[in-house]
Short mmCIF file of the N, C-alpha and C atoms (twelve columns), coordinates in Angstrom:
data_MODEL
# 
_entry.id   MODEL 
# 
loop_
_atom_site.group_PDB 
_atom_site.id 
_atom_site.type_symbol 
_atom_site.label_atom_id 
_atom_site.label_alt_id 
_atom_site.label_comp_id 
_atom_site.label_asym_id 
_atom_site.label_seq_id 
_atom_site.Cartn_x 
_atom_site.Cartn_y 
_atom_site.Cartn_z 
_atom_site.pdbx_PDB_model_num 
ATOM 1   N N  . UNK A 1  -32.584 -0.635  66.236 1 
ATOM 2   C CA . UNK A 1  -32.980 0.480   66.943 1 
ATOM 3   C C  . UNK A 1  -32.150 1.590   66.779 1 
ATOM 4   N N  . UNK A 2  -31.096 1.153   67.478 1 
ATOM 5   C CA . UNK A 2  -29.919 2.218   67.405 1 
ATOM 6   C C  . UNK A 2  -29.414 2.685   66.153 1 
ATOM 7   N N  . UNK A 3  -29.708 1.956   64.923 1 
ATOM 8   C CA . UNK A 3  -28.839 2.124   63.676 1 
ATOM 9   C C  . UNK A 3  -29.830 3.137   63.211 1 
ATOM 10  N N  . UNK A 4  -31.213 3.340   63.384 1 
ATOM 11  C CA . UNK A 4  -31.977 4.101   62.686 1 
ATOM 12  C C  . UNK A 4  -31.757 5.560   63.170 1 
ATOM 13  N N  . UNK A 5  -31.490 5.743   64.678 1 
ATOM 14  C CA . UNK A 5  -31.411 6.896   64.757 1 
ATOM 15  C C  . UNK A 5  -30.283 7.819   64.910 1 
ATOM 16  N N  . UNK A 6  -29.553 6.987   64.786 1 
ATOM 17  C CA . UNK A 6  -27.769 7.389   64.523 1 
ATOM 18  C C  . UNK A 6  -28.173 8.568   63.278 1 
ATOM 19  N N  . UNK A 7  -28.373 7.955   61.718 1 
ATOM 20  C CA . UNK A 7  -28.150 8.889   60.527 1 
ATOM 21  C C  . UNK A 7  -29.594 10.264  61.237 1 
ATOM 22  N N  . UNK A 8  -30.382 10.074  62.200 1 
ATOM 23  C CA . UNK A 8  -30.976 11.463  62.049 1 
ATOM 24  C C  . UNK A 8  -30.474 12.332  62.879 1 
ATOM 25  N N  . UNK A 9  -29.626 11.593  64.143 1 
ATOM 26  C CA . UNK A 9  -29.016 12.707  64.803 1 
ATOM 27  C C  . UNK A 9  -27.978 13.159  64.510 1 
ATOM 28  N N  . UNK A 10 -27.379 12.486  63.386 1 
ATOM 29  C CA . UNK A 10 -26.311 13.091  62.674 1 
ATOM 30  C C  . UNK A 10 -26.431 14.018  61.802 1 
ATOM 31  N N  . UNK A 11 -27.828 14.119  61.102 1 
ATOM 32  C CA . UNK A 11 -28.345 15.157  59.790 1 
ATOM 33  C C  . UNK A 11 -28.677 16.271  61.221 1 
ATOM 34  N N  . UNK A 12 -29.120 16.045  61.985 1 
ATOM 35  C CA . UNK A 12 -29.983 17.153  62.753 1 
ATOM 36  C C  . UNK A 12 -28.642 17.986  63.302 1 
ATOM 37  N N  . UNK A 13 -27.632 16.975  63.886 1 
ATOM 38  C CA . UNK A 13 -26.816 17.981  64.255 1 
ATOM 39  C C  . UNK A 13 -25.878 18.793  63.594 1 
ATOM 40  N N  . UNK A 14 -25.363 18.237  62.180 1 
ATOM 41  C CA . UNK A 14 -24.830 19.204  61.065 1 
ATOM 42  C C  . UNK A 14 -25.585 20.034  60.688 1 
ATOM 43  N N  . UNK A 15 -26.810 19.763  60.731 1 
ATOM 44  C CA . UNK A 15 -27.845 21.026  60.475 1 
ATOM 45  C C  . UNK A 15 -27.603 22.199  61.650 1 
ATOM 46  N N  . UNK A 16 -27.416 21.661  62.917 1 
ATOM 47  C CA . UNK A 16 -27.590 23.026  63.879 1 
ATOM 48  C C  . UNK A 16 -25.915 23.362  63.768 1 
ATOM 49  N N  . UNK A 17 -25.134 22.494  63.391 1 
ATOM 50  C CA . UNK A 17 -23.184 22.791  63.849 1 
ATOM 51  C C  . UNK A 17 -23.781 23.957  61.740 1 
ATOM 52  N N  . UNK A 18 -24.381 23.833  60.845 1 
ATOM 53  C CA . UNK A 18 -24.344 24.677  59.799 1 
ATOM 54  C C  . UNK A 18 -25.010 25.732  60.250 1 
ATOM 55  N N  . UNK A 19 -25.952 26.279  60.901 1 
ATOM 56  C CA . UNK A 19 -26.820 27.132  61.078 1 
ATOM 57  C C  . UNK A 19 -25.878 27.884  62.286 1 
ATOM 58  N N  . UNK A 20 -25.236 27.581  63.069 1 
ATOM 59  C CA . UNK A 20 -24.436 28.139  64.135 1 
ATOM 60  C C  . UNK A 20 -23.425 28.765  63.604 1 
ATOM 61  N N  . UNK A 21 -22.811 27.942  62.362 1 
ATOM 62  C CA . UNK A 21 -21.888 29.112  61.915 1 
ATOM 63  C C  . UNK A 21 -22.484 29.601  61.327 1 
ATOM 64  N N  . UNK A 22 -23.278 29.608  60.174 1 
ATOM 65  C CA . UNK A 22 -23.778 30.766  59.635 1 
ATOM 66  C C  . UNK A 22 -24.109 31.656  60.510 1 
ATOM 67  N N  . UNK A 23 -24.823 31.542  61.823 1 
ATOM 68  C CA . UNK A 23 -25.122 32.791  62.623 1 
ATOM 69  C C  . UNK A 23 -24.054 33.643  63.140 1 
ATOM 70  N N  . UNK A 24 -23.036 32.806  63.460 1 
ATOM 71  C CA . UNK A 24 -21.844 33.134  63.831 1 
ATOM 72  C C  . UNK A 24 -21.446 34.003  63.069 1 
ATOM 73  N N  . UNK A 25 -20.863 33.955  61.716 1 
ATOM 74  C CA . UNK A 25 -20.689 34.902  60.318 1 
ATOM 75  C C  . UNK A 25 -21.631 35.684  60.010 1 
ATOM 76  N N  . UNK A 26 -22.569 35.811  60.221 1 
ATOM 77  C CA . UNK A 26 -23.557 36.911  60.104 1 
ATOM 78  C C  . UNK A 26 -23.647 38.114  61.562 1 
ATOM 79  N N  . UNK A 27 -23.392 37.514  62.631 1 
ATOM 80  C CA . UNK A 27 -23.262 37.819  64.051 1 
ATOM 81  C C  . UNK A 27 -21.939 39.122  63.876 1 
ATOM 82  N N  . UNK A 28 -20.807 38.236  62.908 1 
ATOM 83  C CA . UNK A 28 -19.440 39.120  63.026 1 
ATOM 84  C C  . UNK A 28 -19.644 40.095  62.254 1 
ATOM 85  N N  . UNK A 29 -20.144 39.898  61.029 1 
ATOM 86  C CA . UNK A 29 -20.401 40.554  60.046 1 
ATOM 87  C C  . UNK A 29 -21.253 42.348  60.321 1 
ATOM 88  N N  . UNK A 30 -22.263 41.880  61.259 1 
ATOM 89  C CA . UNK A 30 -23.104 42.651  61.535 1 
ATOM 90  C C  . UNK A 30 -22.361 43.820  62.508 1 
ATOM 91  N N  . UNK A 31 -21.935 42.953  63.397 1 
ATOM 92  C CA . UNK A 31 -20.926 44.093  64.811 1 
ATOM 93  C C  . UNK A 31 -19.943 44.529  64.148 1 
ATOM 94  N N  . UNK A 32 -19.675 44.236  62.771 1 
ATOM 95  C CA . UNK A 32 -18.084 44.408  62.464 1 
ATOM 96  C C  . UNK A 32 -19.038 46.394  62.010 1 
ATOM 97  N N  . UNK A 33 -19.508 46.166  61.400 1 
ATOM 98  C CA . UNK A 33 -20.511 47.221  60.799 1 
ATOM 99  C C  . UNK A 33 -20.850 47.829  61.585 1 
ATOM 100 N N  . UNK A 34 -21.479 47.930  62.809 1 
ATOM 101 C CA . UNK A 34 -22.048 48.619  63.632 1 
ATOM 102 C C  . UNK A 34 -20.474 49.252  64.320 1 
ATOM 103 N N  . UNK A 35 -19.475 48.802  64.332 1 
ATOM 104 C CA . UNK A 35 -18.377 49.256  65.020 1 
ATOM 105 C C  . UNK A 35 -17.587 50.356  64.105 1 
ATOM 106 N N  . UNK A 36 -17.894 49.851  62.623 1 
ATOM 107 C CA . UNK A 36 -16.976 50.853  61.824 1 
ATOM 108 C C  . UNK A 36 -18.055 52.426  61.260 1 
ATOM 109 N N  . UNK A 37 -19.125 52.082  61.589 1 
ATOM 110 C CA . UNK A 37 -20.226 52.877  61.457 1 
ATOM 111 C C  . UNK A 37 -20.196 54.099  62.440 1 
ATOM 112 N N  . UNK A 38 -20.123 53.395  63.832 1 
ATOM 113 C CA . UNK A 38 -19.829 53.995  65.372 1 
ATOM 114 C C  . UNK A 38 -18.473 55.252  64.556 1 
ATOM 115 N N  . UNK A 39 -17.547 54.409  64.309 1 
ATOM 116 C CA . UNK A 39 -16.348 55.336  64.406 1 
ATOM 117 C C  . UNK A 39 -16.492 56.470  63.124 1 
ATOM 118 N N  . UNK A 40 -17.133 56.081  62.049 1 
ATOM 119 C CA . UNK A 40 -17.608 57.345  60.863 1 
ATOM 120 C C  . UNK A 40 -18.331 58.448  61.621 1 
ATOM 121 N N  . UNK A 41 -19.298 57.914  62.550 1 
ATOM 122 C CA . UNK A 41 -20.319 58.703  63.218 1 
ATOM 123 C C  . UNK A 41 -19.246 59.617  64.154 1 
ATOM 124 N N  . UNK A 42 -18.677 59.094  64.968 1 
ATOM 125 C CA . UNK A 42 -17.712 59.409  65.637 1 
ATOM 126 C C  . UNK A 42 -17.044 60.603  65.540 1 
ATOM 127 N N  . UNK A 43 -15.792 60.477  64.116 1 
ATOM 128 C CA . UNK A 43 -15.512 61.762  63.606 1 
ATOM 129 C C  . UNK A 43 -16.496 62.266  62.993 1 
ATOM 130 N N  . UNK A 44 -17.375 62.676  62.641 1 
ATOM 131 C CA . UNK A 44 -18.385 63.119  61.520 1 
ATOM 132 C C  . UNK A 44 -19.238 63.855  62.988 1 
ATOM 133 N N  . UNK A 45 -19.062 63.649  64.447 1 
ATOM 134 C CA . UNK A 45 -19.577 64.329  65.548 1 
ATOM 135 C C  . UNK A 45 -18.030 64.972  65.854 1 
ATOM 136 N N  . UNK A 46 -17.061 64.930  65.946 1 
ATOM 137 C CA . UNK A 46 -16.058 65.939  66.247 1 
ATOM 138 C C  . UNK A 46 -15.792 67.158  65.337 1 
ATOM 139 N N  . UNK A 47 -16.244 66.526  63.713 1 
ATOM 140 C CA . UNK A 47 -16.011 67.616  62.760 1 
ATOM 141 C C  . UNK A 47 -16.867 68.688  63.574 1 
ATOM 142 N N  . UNK A 48 -18.527 68.128  63.551 1 
ATOM 143 C CA . UNK A 48 -19.297 68.933  64.150 1 
ATOM 144 C C  . UNK A 48 -19.195 70.212  65.139 1 
ATOM 145 N N  . UNK A 49 -18.824 69.511  66.233 1 
ATOM 146 C CA . UNK A 49 -18.336 69.743  67.040 1 
ATOM 147 C C  . UNK A 49 -17.275 71.419  67.139 1 
ATOM 148 N N  . UNK A 50 -16.291 70.808  66.572 1 
ATOM 149 C CA . UNK A 50 -15.032 71.961  66.050 1 
ATOM 150 C C  . UNK A 50 -15.929 72.760  65.243 1 
ATOM 151 N N  . UNK A 51 -16.794 72.546  63.973 1 
ATOM 152 C CA . UNK A 51 -17.002 73.440  63.296 1 
ATOM 153 C C  . UNK A 51 -18.116 74.468  64.062 1 
ATOM 154 N N  . UNK A 52 -18.954 74.040  64.921 1 
ATOM 155 C CA . UNK A 52 -19.677 74.720  65.295 1 
ATOM 156 C C  . UNK A 52 -18.936 75.806  66.798 1 
ATOM 157 N N  . UNK A 53 -17.504 75.114  67.295 1 
ATOM 158 C CA . UNK A 53 -17.068 75.772  68.381 1 
ATOM 159 C C  . UNK A 53 -16.420 77.157  67.233 1 
ATOM 160 N N  . UNK A 54 -16.251 76.868  65.990 1 
ATOM 161 C CA . UNK A 54 -15.377 77.598  65.418 1 
ATOM 162 C C  . UNK A 54 -16.523 78.885  65.322 1 
ATOM 163 N N  . UNK A 55 -17.675 78.747  64.848 1 
ATOM 164 C CA . UNK A 55 -18.656 79.525  64.308 1 
ATOM 165 C C  . UNK A 55 -19.157 80.444  65.788 1 
ATOM 166 N N  . UNK A 56 -18.929 79.419  66.328 1 
ATOM 167 C CA . UNK A 56 -19.531 80.654  67.822 1 
ATOM 168 C C  . UNK A 56 -18.672 81.173  68.084 1 
ATOM 169 N N  . UNK A 57 -16.572 80.834  67.685 1 
ATOM 170 C CA . UNK A 57 -16.229 81.610  68.785 1 
ATOM 171 C C  . UNK A 57 -15.762 82.894  67.547 1 
ATOM 172 N N  . UNK A 58 -15.883 82.472  66.220 1 
ATOM 173 C CA . UNK A 58 -15.753 83.691  65.590 1 
ATOM 174 C C  . UNK A 58 -17.120 84.583  65.068 1 
ATOM 175 N N  . UNK A 59 -17.836 83.983  65.179 1 
ATOM 176 C CA . UNK A 59 -19.253 84.689  65.203 1 
ATOM 177 C C  . UNK A 59 -19.254 85.448  66.177 1 
ATOM 178 N N  . UNK A 60 -18.912 85.342  67.588 1 
ATOM 179 C CA . UNK A 60 -19.141 86.105  68.762 1 
ATOM 180 C C  . UNK A 60 -18.139 87.368  68.789 1 
ATOM 181 N N  . UNK A 61 -17.158 87.519  68.113 1 
ATOM 182 C CA . UNK A 61 -16.013 88.464  67.899 1 
ATOM 183 C C  . UNK A 61 -16.510 88.891  67.063 1 
ATOM 184 N N  . UNK A 62 -16.844 88.606  66.014 1 
ATOM 185 C CA . UNK A 62 -17.399 89.629  65.082 1 
ATOM 186 C C  . UNK A 62 -18.181 90.732  65.513 1 
ATOM 187 N N  . UNK A 63 -19.223 89.993  66.049 1 
ATOM 188 C CA . UNK A 63 -20.348 90.301  67.170 1 
ATOM 189 C C  . UNK A 63 -19.960 91.294  67.906 1 
ATOM 190 N N  . UNK A 64 -18.936 91.006  68.968 1 
ATOM 191 C CA . UNK A 64 -18.316 92.018  69.662 1 
ATOM 192 C C  . UNK A 64 -18.108 92.847  69.065 1 
ATOM 193 N N  . UNK A 65 -16.661 92.934  68.068 1 
ATOM 194 C CA . UNK A 65 -16.397 93.758  67.539 1 
ATOM 195 C C  . UNK A 65 -17.102 94.443  66.421 1 
ATOM 196 N N  . UNK A 66 -18.542 94.345  66.069 1 
ATOM 197 C CA . UNK A 66 -19.337 95.184  65.571 1 
ATOM 198 C C  . UNK A 66 -20.183 95.732  66.284 1 
ATOM 199 N N  . UNK A 67 -20.400 95.501  67.554 1 
ATOM 200 C CA . UNK A 67 -20.998 96.283  68.853 1 
ATOM 201 C C  . UNK A 67 -20.186 97.521  69.123 1 
ATOM 202 N N  . UNK A 68 -18.905 96.935  69.302 1 
ATOM 203 C CA . UNK A 68 -17.975 97.979  69.790 1 
ATOM 204 C C  . UNK A 68 -17.606 99.095  68.965 1 
ATOM 205 N N  . UNK A 69 -17.790 98.651  67.656 1 
ATOM 206 C CA . UNK A 69 -17.391 99.938  66.297 1 
ATOM 207 C C  . UNK A 69 -18.382 100.929 66.335 1 
ATOM 208 N N  . UNK A 70 -19.964 100.550 66.657 1 
ATOM 209 C CA . UNK A 70 -21.082 100.886 66.693 1 
ATOM 210 C C  . UNK A 70 -21.294 101.997 67.726 1 
ATOM 211 N N  . UNK A 71 -20.666 101.367 68.967 1 
ATOM 212 C CA . UNK A 71 -20.789 102.280 69.893 1 
ATOM 213 C C  . UNK A 71 -19.417 103.826 69.736 1 
ATOM 214 N N  . UNK A 72 -18.587 102.944 69.664 1 
ATOM 215 C CA . UNK A 72 -17.253 103.998 69.585 1 
ATOM 216 C C  . UNK A 72 -18.084 104.836 68.152 1 
ATOM 217 N N  . UNK A 73 -18.483 104.730 67.034 1 
ATOM 218 C CA . UNK A 73 -18.777 105.756 66.259 1 
ATOM 219 C C  . UNK A 73 -19.854 106.539 66.539 1 
ATOM 220 N N  . UNK A 74 -20.688 105.923 67.071 1 
ATOM 221 C CA . UNK A 74 -22.019 106.853 67.742 1 
ATOM 222 C C  . UNK A 74 -22.201 107.885 68.758 1 
ATOM 223 N N  . UNK A 75 -20.981 107.240 69.497 1 
ATOM 224 C CA . UNK A 75 -20.416 108.066 70.887 1 
ATOM 225 C C  . UNK A 75 -19.547 109.845 70.581 1 
ATOM 226 N N  . UNK A 76 -18.859 109.813 69.421 1 
ATOM 227 C CA . UNK A 76 -18.412 110.862 69.345 1 
ATOM 228 C C  . UNK A 76 -19.792 112.020 68.292 1 
ATOM 229 N N  . UNK A 77 -20.345 110.891 67.785 1 
ATOM 230 C CA . UNK A 77 -21.253 112.036 66.778 1 
ATOM 231 C C  . UNK A 77 -22.672 112.307 67.882 1 
ATOM 232 N N  . UNK A 78 -23.034 111.603 68.864 1 
ATOM 233 C CA . UNK A 78 -23.950 112.255 69.928 1 
ATOM 234 C C  . UNK A 78 -23.204 113.399 70.535 1 
ATOM 235 N N  . UNK A 79 -22.053 112.983 70.837 1 
ATOM 236 C CA . UNK A 79 -21.434 114.341 72.020 1 
ATOM 237 C C  . UNK A 79 -21.335 115.218 70.985 1 
ATOM 238 N N  . UNK A 80 -21.262 115.686 69.523 1 
ATOM 239 C CA . UNK A 80 -20.980 116.838 68.601 1 
ATOM 240 C C  . UNK A 80 -22.394 117.485 68.883 1 
ATOM 241 N N  . UNK A 81 -23.729 116.875 68.692 1 
ATOM 242 C CA . UNK A 81 -24.806 117.761 68.963 1 
ATOM 243 C C  . UNK A 81 -25.411 118.121 69.813 1 
# 
């Protein structure tokens, strides 16, 4: 009786071990992919933040300079009238 159960348990244990190894390998690959993608997205986000701050800084500076230029040229013209 004991001899009949041993091959079944051995095959079942081997199958479970094989599937466990497969699952572990897939999990490692997926987690590594997620980690690498997170690094890429972090770098892209930092580039976007830097670009946005540059656009705001230089765009705001340009807008203020243009408004001041318009005010300076408008003021002497209105005083002549």
